[in-house]
Amino acid sequence: MAFPEGFLVGAAVAAHQVEGNNTKSDFWLMEQMEHTSYAEPSLLACDHYNRYEEDIRLAAGAGLNAFRFSIEWARVEPEPGVFDEAALDHYRSVIDCCRENGLEPIVTLFHFSSPAWLIRQGGWESPETPAAFARYVRHVAEGLGDRLNYVFTINEANLGAQIAGYIKLAANGDADGANIQMGLNLEERDEQADAMAREYQDLFGTTSPASFNTPRTDAGNRVIMEAHRRAREVLREVCPQARVGLTLSLHDLQTAEGGEDAEKEQWRIEFEQFRPAFEGDDVLGVQNYTRAIVGPDGMLPTERGARVTQMGYEYCPEAAARVVRRVASEFSGEILMTENGVATADDAERCEFIDRALPELEACAEDGIPLTGYCHWSLLDNFEWESGYRMQFGLVVVDRETMERTPKPSLAVLGAWARGVGDRE
Ligand code: BGC
């Protein structure tokens, strides 16, 4: 068995998590607050903004053939309607560097962090946001679109919906079971709510800023979907050769006795309610990190004694292919696995994860599922949002003092899959 000709195997990063000094973004400000839910500020991150060539060469040298990264809205449009051409030139260089090194650039236009000004204008709950997003997307598309075959508009469009679901469970005292596939400290947010609200008021003019990683209302989900549709319209007009989609964070949901209705509801929250956005897209980005068992009241806590990752959820490499199969039965376009990975201090666990996940994904492709690529999260140990730098998702270690990169054995393991030799080497 082997992946079909042209199958993409790559690694993923996101701007705020690796670039460093994303000073115009909402997250930067929230990280710097006196009362903050962030374990630490991102600061220089992995200095990828300056070291992207080295990082791309590392990926290419291992045999990977794709690199997924995001363009930072706050850099490209630091003030509303004011565009920084140097930032766009930078991303043009990143794309060109990918091509020179034989990597397909897979670009995400929005990966969680927003320009601070957007949040001051109401953020991801404001009906004005889709127009603002479309303006930014037009600028990027006109500058870079001709170079791209894959553009994802919004990363994990369903993140806020998942967080809202978690908060509802927490209110019922059932939060243990909710595994959000992103580093969040919701308890800390709760404990310091009043002090944080005062700081938010000063920074954003509101006590509850609608950043992307906050619970979304139904109206907010409609804002996100509209932002995606407007962006897709622009991309189809400006760079019609690019395949366009969004990405979703999806659990491999399994049903415990009596959990049938709750499981259906969870899938509705994560997947089905976003159909008005992704229906008609060329490609859907699927992101999975674990499975979740759903009982009558929702997701159950991870079983006692289960093997867990640093994130606290179950170690489950087989979940990825199961989610891909489920999505394929409900979406007819191309599927790209845009994220999958494991936070662990023991790289042998990551090697095992890759060697268990990839054969199952190969089998998907063999069975005729239009799965065209796999991006491992992440190329680098990086800034895991509110969890800070303590989560180790990377194929490469980054020394936090010197920024020196050291590939882990898992980078070569993934490279072998990209070269079509997988675990047969
Ligand atoms: C996000 C990444 C994050 C990863 C690991 C995904 O939700 O897209 O930004 O680092 O999961 O938690």
Short mmCIF file of C-alpha atoms and ligand atoms in Angstrom, two decimals:
data_model
loop_
_atom_site.label_atom_id
_atom_site.label_comp_id
_atom_site.label_asym_id
_atom_site.label_seq_id
_atom_site.Cartn_x
_atom_site.Cartn_y
_atom_site.Cartn_z
CA MET A 1 0.00 0.00 0.00
CA ALA A 2 1.13 3.56 -0.61
CA PHE A 3 -0.35 7.01 -0.79
CA PRO A 4 -1.45 7.97 -4.30
CA GLU A 5 0.94 9.94 -6.53
CA GLY A 6 1.01 13.60 -5.49
CA PHE A 7 -0.26 12.96 -1.95
CA LEU A 8 0.92 15.77 0.30
CA VAL A 9 2.71 14.97 3.54
CA GLY A 10 3.79 18.02 5.45
CA ALA A 11 4.02 19.83 8.74
CA ALA A 12 1.94 22.75 9.99
CA VAL A 13 2.54 25.90 12.00
CA ALA A 14 0.48 29.03 12.69
CA ALA A 15 1.79 32.58 12.64
CA HIS A 16 1.14 33.66 16.22
CA GLN A 17 2.51 30.41 17.63
CA VAL A 18 5.87 30.58 15.89
CA GLU A 19 6.66 33.96 14.35
CA GLY A 20 7.24 36.11 17.43
CA ASN A 21 6.45 39.75 18.24
CA ASN A 22 2.89 39.71 16.93
CA THR A 23 2.37 43.01 18.70
CA LYS A 24 -0.68 44.25 16.80
CA SER A 25 -2.78 41.23 17.66
CA ASP A 26 -5.44 40.75 20.31
CA PHE A 27 -3.63 37.77 21.83
CA TRP A 28 -0.44 39.75 22.32
CA LEU A 29 -2.36 42.27 24.43
CA MET A 30 -4.20 39.58 26.39
CA GLU A 31 -0.96 37.75 27.14
CA GLN A 32 0.57 40.93 28.56
CA MET A 33 -2.28 41.74 30.96
CA GLU A 34 -1.59 41.78 34.70
CA HIS A 35 -4.42 39.29 35.20
CA THR A 36 -4.24 36.87 32.32
CA SER A 37 -5.32 33.34 31.53
CA TYR A 38 -2.12 32.84 29.52
CA ALA A 39 0.52 30.75 31.26
CA GLU A 40 3.14 33.04 29.70
CA PRO A 41 3.40 35.56 26.87
CA SER A 42 4.39 34.48 23.35
CA LEU A 43 7.15 37.14 23.00
CA LEU A 44 9.67 35.99 20.37
CA ALA A 45 7.88 32.62 19.95
CA CYS A 46 10.21 30.56 17.71
CA ASP A 47 11.45 33.60 15.82
CA HIS A 48 10.10 31.90 12.72
CA TYR A 49 9.47 35.31 11.14
CA ASN A 50 13.24 35.60 10.76
CA ARG A 51 14.15 31.91 10.62
CA TYR A 52 11.53 30.61 8.18
CA GLU A 53 14.13 29.62 5.60
CA GLU A 54 15.92 27.36 8.05
CA ASP A 55 12.59 25.83 9.12
CA ILE A 56 11.43 25.22 5.57
CA ARG A 57 14.79 23.64 4.71
CA LEU A 58 14.54 21.34 7.71
CA ALA A 59 11.11 20.15 6.56
CA ALA A 60 12.27 19.70 2.97
CA GLY A 61 15.47 17.97 4.03
CA ALA A 62 13.48 15.34 5.86
CA GLY A 63 11.52 14.61 2.67
CA LEU A 64 8.28 16.44 3.40
CA ASN A 65 6.50 17.90 0.38
CA ALA A 66 4.11 20.40 1.98
CA PHE A 67 4.23 23.20 4.54
CA ARG A 68 1.10 24.64 6.11
CA PHE A 69 1.42 28.08 7.66
CA SER A 70 -0.79 31.07 8.28
CA ILE A 71 -0.69 34.71 7.25
CA GLU A 72 -1.12 37.08 10.17
CA TRP A 73 -3.94 39.56 9.57
CA ALA A 74 -2.59 41.91 12.28
CA ARG A 75 0.72 42.21 10.40
CA VAL A 76 -0.80 42.71 6.97
CA GLU A 77 -3.46 45.19 8.18
CA PRO A 78 -2.20 46.60 11.49
CA GLU A 79 -4.82 49.39 11.42
CA PRO A 80 -8.18 49.21 9.67
CA GLY A 81 -7.68 49.77 5.95
CA VAL A 82 -3.93 50.40 6.37
CA PHE A 83 -1.87 47.68 4.74
CA ASP A 84 1.76 46.95 5.44
CA GLU A 85 3.37 46.02 2.14
CA ALA A 86 6.53 44.76 3.84
CA ALA A 87 4.46 42.15 5.64
CA LEU A 88 2.92 40.97 2.39
CA ASP A 89 6.38 40.83 0.79
CA HIS A 90 7.50 38.70 3.70
CA TYR A 91 4.78 36.13 3.09
CA ARG A 92 5.56 36.17 -0.64
CA SER A 93 9.12 35.21 0.28
CA VAL A 94 7.85 32.40 2.52
CA ILE A 95 5.73 31.00 -0.31
CA ASP A 96 8.61 31.25 -2.78
CA CYS A 97 10.94 29.59 -0.29
CA CYS A 98 8.50 26.68 -0.01
CA ARG A 99 8.42 26.26 -3.79
CA GLU A 100 12.21 26.50 -4.10
CA ASN A 101 12.48 23.68 -1.59
CA GLY A 102 9.86 21.50 -3.23
CA LEU A 103 7.15 22.10 -0.62
CA GLU A 104 3.55 22.86 -1.53
CA PRO A 105 2.56 25.97 0.46
CA ILE A 106 -0.80 25.45 2.17
CA VAL A 107 -1.91 28.84 3.39
CA THR A 108 -4.39 29.70 6.13
CA LEU A 109 -5.60 33.29 6.13
CA PHE A 110 -6.80 33.36 9.72
CA HIS A 111 -5.50 31.16 12.53
CA PHE A 112 -7.13 32.38 15.77
CA SER A 113 -5.30 35.68 16.37
CA SER A 114 -7.01 38.88 15.16
CA PRO A 115 -5.83 42.44 14.77
CA ALA A 116 -6.57 44.19 18.08
CA TRP A 117 -8.61 46.81 16.16
CA LEU A 118 -11.00 44.11 14.94
CA ILE A 119 -11.79 43.13 18.52
CA ARG A 120 -12.32 46.79 19.45
CA GLN A 121 -14.92 46.85 16.66
CA GLY A 122 -16.84 43.89 18.05
CA GLY A 123 -14.66 41.01 16.85
CA TRP A 124 -16.22 37.66 15.98
CA GLU A 125 -19.69 38.64 17.12
CA SER A 126 -19.94 41.73 14.93
CA PRO A 127 -21.93 41.69 11.67
CA GLU A 128 -19.28 44.10 10.28
CA THR A 129 -16.51 41.51 10.55
CA PRO A 130 -17.22 39.57 7.32
CA ALA A 131 -16.73 42.75 5.26
CA ALA A 132 -13.51 43.56 7.11
CA PHE A 133 -12.26 40.00 6.56
CA ALA A 134 -13.15 40.15 2.87
CA ARG A 135 -11.17 43.40 2.49
CA TYR A 136 -8.09 41.77 4.06
CA VAL A 137 -8.52 38.63 1.98
CA ARG A 138 -8.77 40.66 -1.23
CA HIS A 139 -5.50 42.39 -0.39
CA VAL A 140 -3.72 39.09 0.25
CA ALA A 141 -5.28 37.38 -2.77
CA GLU A 142 -4.27 40.20 -5.11
CA GLY A 143 -0.72 40.15 -3.77
CA LEU A 144 -0.10 36.43 -3.38
CA GLY A 145 -3.04 34.47 -4.78
CA ASP A 146 -1.42 33.61 -8.12
CA ARG A 147 1.21 31.59 -6.27
CA LEU A 148 -1.19 29.37 -4.34
CA ASN A 149 -3.01 26.10 -4.96
CA TYR A 150 -4.51 25.76 -1.47
CA VAL A 151 -6.05 28.51 0.61
CA PHE A 152 -7.91 27.91 3.85
CA THR A 153 -9.85 30.93 5.04
CA ILE A 154 -10.48 30.28 8.75
CA ASN A 155 -8.78 27.77 10.99
CA GLU A 156 -11.20 25.74 13.11
CA ALA A 157 -14.25 27.80 12.29
CA ASN A 158 -16.02 25.74 14.96
CA LEU A 159 -13.65 26.52 17.86
CA GLY A 160 -15.94 29.05 19.58
CA ALA A 161 -18.88 26.66 19.18
CA GLN A 162 -16.90 23.93 20.93
CA ILE A 163 -15.90 26.31 23.73
CA ALA A 164 -19.54 27.40 24.19
CA GLY A 165 -20.49 23.70 24.48
CA TYR A 166 -17.77 23.18 27.07
CA ILE A 167 -18.95 26.12 29.16
CA LYS A 168 -22.51 24.77 29.10
CA LEU A 169 -21.23 21.41 30.36
CA ALA A 170 -19.19 23.16 33.06
CA ALA A 171 -22.29 25.02 34.25
CA ASN A 172 -23.93 21.60 34.77
CA GLY A 173 -20.86 20.36 36.62
CA ASP A 174 -19.94 17.99 33.73
CA ALA A 175 -16.94 19.75 32.26
CA ASP A 176 -14.43 16.98 32.89
CA GLY A 177 -15.32 15.28 29.67
CA ALA A 178 -14.85 18.19 27.33
CA ASN A 179 -11.60 17.96 25.45
CA ILE A 180 -11.02 21.15 23.54
CA GLN A 181 -8.31 20.53 20.96
CA MET A 182 -6.46 23.74 21.85
CA GLY A 183 -4.50 24.95 24.89
CA LEU A 184 -7.04 26.82 27.03
CA ASN A 185 -7.19 27.74 30.71
CA LEU A 186 -10.90 28.25 31.17
CA GLU A 187 -10.75 27.85 34.94
CA GLU A 188 -8.20 30.65 35.23
CA ARG A 189 -10.46 32.81 33.10
CA ASP A 190 -13.25 32.15 35.54
CA GLU A 191 -11.25 32.72 38.69
CA GLN A 192 -9.98 36.14 37.64
CA ALA A 193 -13.00 37.16 35.62
CA ASP A 194 -13.56 40.54 37.28
CA ALA A 195 -9.95 41.69 37.18
CA MET A 196 -9.63 40.56 33.56
CA ALA A 197 -12.85 42.35 32.61
CA ARG A 198 -11.40 45.64 33.86
CA GLU A 199 -8.27 45.20 31.78
CA TYR A 200 -10.28 44.16 28.73
CA GLN A 201 -12.30 47.34 29.06
CA ASP A 202 -9.12 49.41 28.82
CA LEU A 203 -7.64 47.43 25.94
CA PHE A 204 -10.67 46.69 23.82
CA GLY A 205 -13.43 48.97 25.10
CA THR A 206 -15.51 46.03 26.28
CA THR A 207 -15.46 43.73 29.31
CA SER A 208 -16.01 40.64 27.14
CA PRO A 209 -14.00 40.91 23.94
CA ALA A 210 -15.09 38.55 21.17
CA SER A 211 -11.69 37.09 20.38
CA PHE A 212 -11.78 33.92 18.32
CA ASN A 213 -11.03 31.67 21.32
CA THR A 214 -14.08 32.74 23.32
CA PRO A 215 -17.50 31.07 23.40
CA ARG A 216 -19.52 31.88 20.29
CA THR A 217 -23.21 32.63 20.16
CA ASP A 218 -25.25 31.28 17.26
CA ALA A 219 -25.12 34.78 15.77
CA GLY A 220 -21.31 34.70 16.09
CA ASN A 221 -21.17 31.38 14.26
CA ARG A 222 -23.18 32.98 11.48
CA VAL A 223 -20.66 35.85 11.37
CA ILE A 224 -17.84 33.33 10.93
CA MET A 225 -19.70 31.47 8.21
CA GLU A 226 -20.47 34.70 6.38
CA ALA A 227 -16.81 35.76 6.69
CA HIS A 228 -15.82 32.48 5.07
CA ARG A 229 -18.34 32.81 2.23
CA ARG A 230 -17.29 36.40 1.50
CA ALA A 231 -13.63 35.35 1.48
CA ARG A 232 -14.36 32.41 -0.82
CA GLU A 233 -16.12 34.73 -3.25
CA VAL A 234 -13.08 37.02 -3.36
CA LEU A 235 -10.65 34.12 -3.79
CA ARG A 236 -12.67 32.58 -6.60
CA GLU A 237 -12.65 35.92 -8.39
CA VAL A 238 -9.00 36.83 -7.83
CA CYS A 239 -7.22 33.46 -7.90
CA PRO A 240 -9.61 30.91 -9.41
CA GLN A 241 -6.90 28.23 -9.60
CA ALA A 242 -6.66 28.02 -5.79
CA ARG A 243 -8.64 25.36 -4.00
CA VAL A 244 -10.54 27.03 -1.18
CA GLY A 245 -11.95 25.77 2.09
CA LEU A 246 -12.02 26.18 5.86
CA THR A 247 -10.84 23.85 8.59
CA LEU A 248 -12.78 22.22 11.45
CA SER A 249 -11.66 20.77 14.76
CA LEU A 250 -13.34 17.37 14.86
CA HIS A 251 -13.34 14.71 17.53
CA ASP A 252 -13.62 11.05 16.67
CA LEU A 253 -16.93 10.69 18.49
CA GLN A 254 -17.88 7.30 19.85
CA THR A 255 -21.15 6.51 21.56
CA ALA A 256 -21.48 4.97 25.02
CA GLU A 257 -24.70 3.33 26.04
CA GLY A 258 -27.56 5.81 25.99
CA GLY A 259 -25.40 8.48 24.37
CA GLU A 260 -26.93 8.34 20.88
CA ASP A 261 -28.78 11.67 21.04
CA ALA A 262 -25.93 13.49 22.77
CA GLU A 263 -23.49 12.17 20.18
CA LYS A 264 -25.70 13.45 17.38
CA GLU A 265 -25.89 16.83 19.08
CA GLN A 266 -22.10 17.01 19.52
CA TRP A 267 -21.60 16.24 15.82
CA ARG A 268 -24.16 18.90 14.97
CA ILE A 269 -22.23 21.44 17.06
CA GLU A 270 -18.82 20.50 15.61
CA PHE A 271 -19.69 19.72 12.01
CA GLU A 272 -23.26 19.92 10.80
CA GLN A 273 -24.06 23.48 11.83
CA PHE A 274 -21.15 24.72 9.68
CA ARG A 275 -22.48 23.08 6.53
CA PRO A 276 -23.85 26.40 5.22
CA ALA A 277 -20.24 27.59 5.18
CA PHE A 278 -18.31 24.58 3.86
CA GLU A 279 -20.92 23.22 1.47
CA GLY A 280 -19.71 24.09 -2.02
CA ASP A 281 -16.07 24.49 -0.95
CA ASP A 282 -13.36 22.77 -2.99
CA VAL A 283 -11.68 21.24 0.01
CA LEU A 284 -12.33 20.71 3.71
CA GLY A 285 -9.52 20.84 6.27
CA VAL A 286 -9.96 18.19 8.95
CA GLN A 287 -8.13 18.59 12.30
CA ASN A 288 -8.18 15.82 14.85
CA TYR A 289 -6.20 15.03 17.98
CA THR A 290 -8.19 12.45 19.89
CA ARG A 291 -11.38 10.46 20.26
CA ALA A 292 -14.21 11.35 22.63
CA ILE A 293 -16.78 9.00 24.06
CA VAL A 294 -20.23 10.51 24.41
CA GLY A 295 -22.66 9.44 27.12
CA PRO A 296 -26.24 10.58 27.71
CA ASP A 297 -25.06 13.97 29.07
CA GLY A 298 -22.29 14.66 26.58
CA MET A 299 -18.59 13.80 26.29
CA LEU A 300 -17.38 11.54 29.07
CA PRO A 301 -14.16 12.19 30.99
CA THR A 302 -11.15 10.31 29.63
CA GLU A 303 -11.25 6.83 31.11
CA ARG A 304 -9.15 6.38 34.23
CA GLY A 305 -5.86 4.69 33.38
CA ALA A 306 -6.09 5.64 29.69
CA ARG A 307 -2.91 6.70 27.99
CA VAL A 308 -3.10 10.48 27.77
CA THR A 309 -1.11 13.23 26.05
CA GLN A 310 0.30 16.34 27.72
CA MET A 311 -3.00 18.00 26.80
CA GLY A 312 -4.84 15.60 29.07
CA TYR A 313 -6.87 13.90 26.37
CA GLU A 314 -6.50 10.35 25.16
CA TYR A 315 -3.57 9.26 22.98
CA CYS A 316 -5.38 7.95 19.94
CA PRO A 317 -3.63 7.86 16.55
CA GLU A 318 -6.41 5.86 14.92
CA ALA A 319 -8.94 8.64 15.54
CA ALA A 320 -7.70 10.64 12.53
CA ALA A 321 -8.71 8.13 9.88
CA ARG A 322 -12.05 7.44 11.53
CA VAL A 323 -12.89 11.16 11.38
CA VAL A 324 -11.78 11.34 7.76
CA ARG A 325 -14.08 8.43 6.88
CA ARG A 326 -17.01 10.05 8.66
CA VAL A 327 -16.44 13.41 6.99
CA ALA A 328 -16.14 11.71 3.59
CA SER A 329 -19.54 10.14 4.07
CA GLU A 330 -21.05 13.61 4.58
CA PHE A 331 -18.99 15.93 2.36
CA SER A 332 -18.35 15.25 -1.29
CA GLY A 333 -15.32 17.47 -1.95
CA GLU A 334 -11.61 16.95 -1.42
CA ILE A 335 -10.41 16.37 2.15
CA LEU A 336 -7.06 17.49 3.48
CA MET A 337 -5.97 16.55 6.98
CA THR A 338 -4.66 19.98 7.96
CA GLU A 339 -3.71 19.05 11.55
CA ASN A 340 -3.08 15.92 13.58
CA GLY A 341 -0.45 15.32 16.20
CA VAL A 342 0.41 14.69 19.81
CA ALA A 343 1.81 16.71 22.70
CA THR A 344 4.42 14.60 24.44
CA ALA A 345 7.87 14.98 25.97
CA ASP A 346 8.75 11.50 24.70
CA ASP A 347 9.40 11.64 20.96
CA ALA A 348 9.14 7.85 20.70
CA GLU A 349 5.43 8.35 21.39
CA ARG A 350 5.22 10.75 18.45
CA CYS A 351 7.03 8.29 16.16
CA GLU A 352 4.57 5.61 17.20
CA PHE A 353 1.67 8.03 16.70
CA ILE A 354 2.74 8.76 13.12
CA ASP A 355 3.38 5.10 12.33
CA ARG A 356 -0.09 4.20 13.59
CA ALA A 357 -2.03 7.13 12.09
CA LEU A 358 -0.56 7.12 8.60
CA PRO A 359 -1.32 3.52 7.52
CA GLU A 360 -4.96 4.11 8.43
CA LEU A 361 -4.99 7.25 6.32
CA GLU A 362 -3.33 5.39 3.46
CA ALA A 363 -6.17 2.90 3.70
CA CYS A 364 -8.67 5.78 3.38
CA ALA A 365 -7.03 6.88 0.14
CA GLU A 366 -6.90 3.24 -1.06
CA ASP A 367 -10.63 2.99 -0.47
CA GLY A 368 -11.21 5.88 -2.83
CA ILE A 369 -11.78 8.59 -0.23
CA PRO A 370 -10.63 11.89 -1.79
CA LEU A 371 -8.02 12.49 0.91
CA THR A 372 -5.17 14.38 -0.72
CA GLY A 373 -2.82 15.27 2.09
CA TYR A 374 -1.73 15.15 5.72
CA CYS A 375 -0.10 17.95 7.72
CA HIS A 376 1.37 17.01 11.06
CA TRP A 377 0.97 19.46 13.92
CA SER A 378 3.56 20.79 14.35
CA LEU A 379 6.90 21.36 12.70
CA LEU A 380 8.21 23.14 15.82
CA ASP A 381 7.67 22.99 19.55
CA ASN A 382 5.75 26.24 19.83
CA PHE A 383 3.38 28.53 21.73
CA GLU A 384 0.33 26.47 22.63
CA TRP A 385 -1.95 29.46 23.30
CA GLU A 386 -3.02 29.73 26.93
CA SER A 387 -0.86 26.72 27.83
CA GLY A 388 2.26 28.56 26.73
CA TYR A 389 5.43 26.70 25.76
CA ARG A 390 5.05 23.65 27.95
CA MET A 391 3.22 21.53 25.36
CA GLN A 392 5.58 19.68 23.01
CA PHE A 393 3.84 19.08 19.69
CA GLY A 394 6.94 19.60 17.54
CA LEU A 395 8.92 17.43 15.15
CA VAL A 396 11.76 19.81 15.97
CA VAL A 397 12.96 21.10 19.36
CA VAL A 398 13.44 24.85 19.65
CA ASP A 399 15.87 25.97 22.34
CA ARG A 400 14.06 28.81 24.08
CA GLU A 401 17.29 30.68 24.87
CA THR A 402 19.22 30.37 21.64
CA MET A 403 16.37 29.53 19.22
CA GLU A 404 18.53 26.71 17.94
CA ARG A 405 16.57 23.99 16.12
CA THR A 406 17.19 20.28 16.68
CA PRO A 407 15.17 17.79 14.68
CA LYS A 408 13.62 14.95 16.66
CA PRO A 409 13.59 11.39 15.27
CA SER A 410 9.88 11.85 14.47
CA LEU A 411 10.76 14.33 11.71
CA ALA A 412 12.56 11.56 9.84
CA VAL A 413 9.69 9.16 10.53
CA LEU A 414 7.22 11.55 8.93
CA GLY A 415 9.67 12.18 6.10
CA ALA A 416 9.75 8.47 5.34
CA TRP A 417 5.98 8.48 4.92
CA ALA A 418 6.26 11.49 2.61
CA ARG A 419 8.80 9.64 0.48
CA GLY A 420 6.46 6.67 0.26
CA VAL A 421 8.52 4.30 2.34
CA GLY A 422 6.75 4.81 5.66
CA ASP A 423 7.54 2.25 8.29
CA ARG A 424 9.08 -0.05 5.69
CA GLU A 425 12.42 1.73 5.88
C1 BGC B 1 -4.95 24.53 16.57
C2 BGC B 1 -3.49 24.77 16.85
C3 BGC B 1 -3.12 24.15 18.17
C4 BGC B 1 -3.35 22.67 18.06
C5 BGC B 1 -2.92 21.85 19.25
C6 BGC B 1 -5.46 23.19 16.98
O1 BGC B 1 -6.63 23.42 17.65
O2 BGC B 1 -5.27 24.82 15.24
O3 BGC B 1 -3.27 26.14 16.80
O4 BGC B 1 -1.84 24.44 18.54
O5 BGC B 1 -4.70 22.43 17.85
O6 BGC B 1 -3.70 22.04 20.35
#
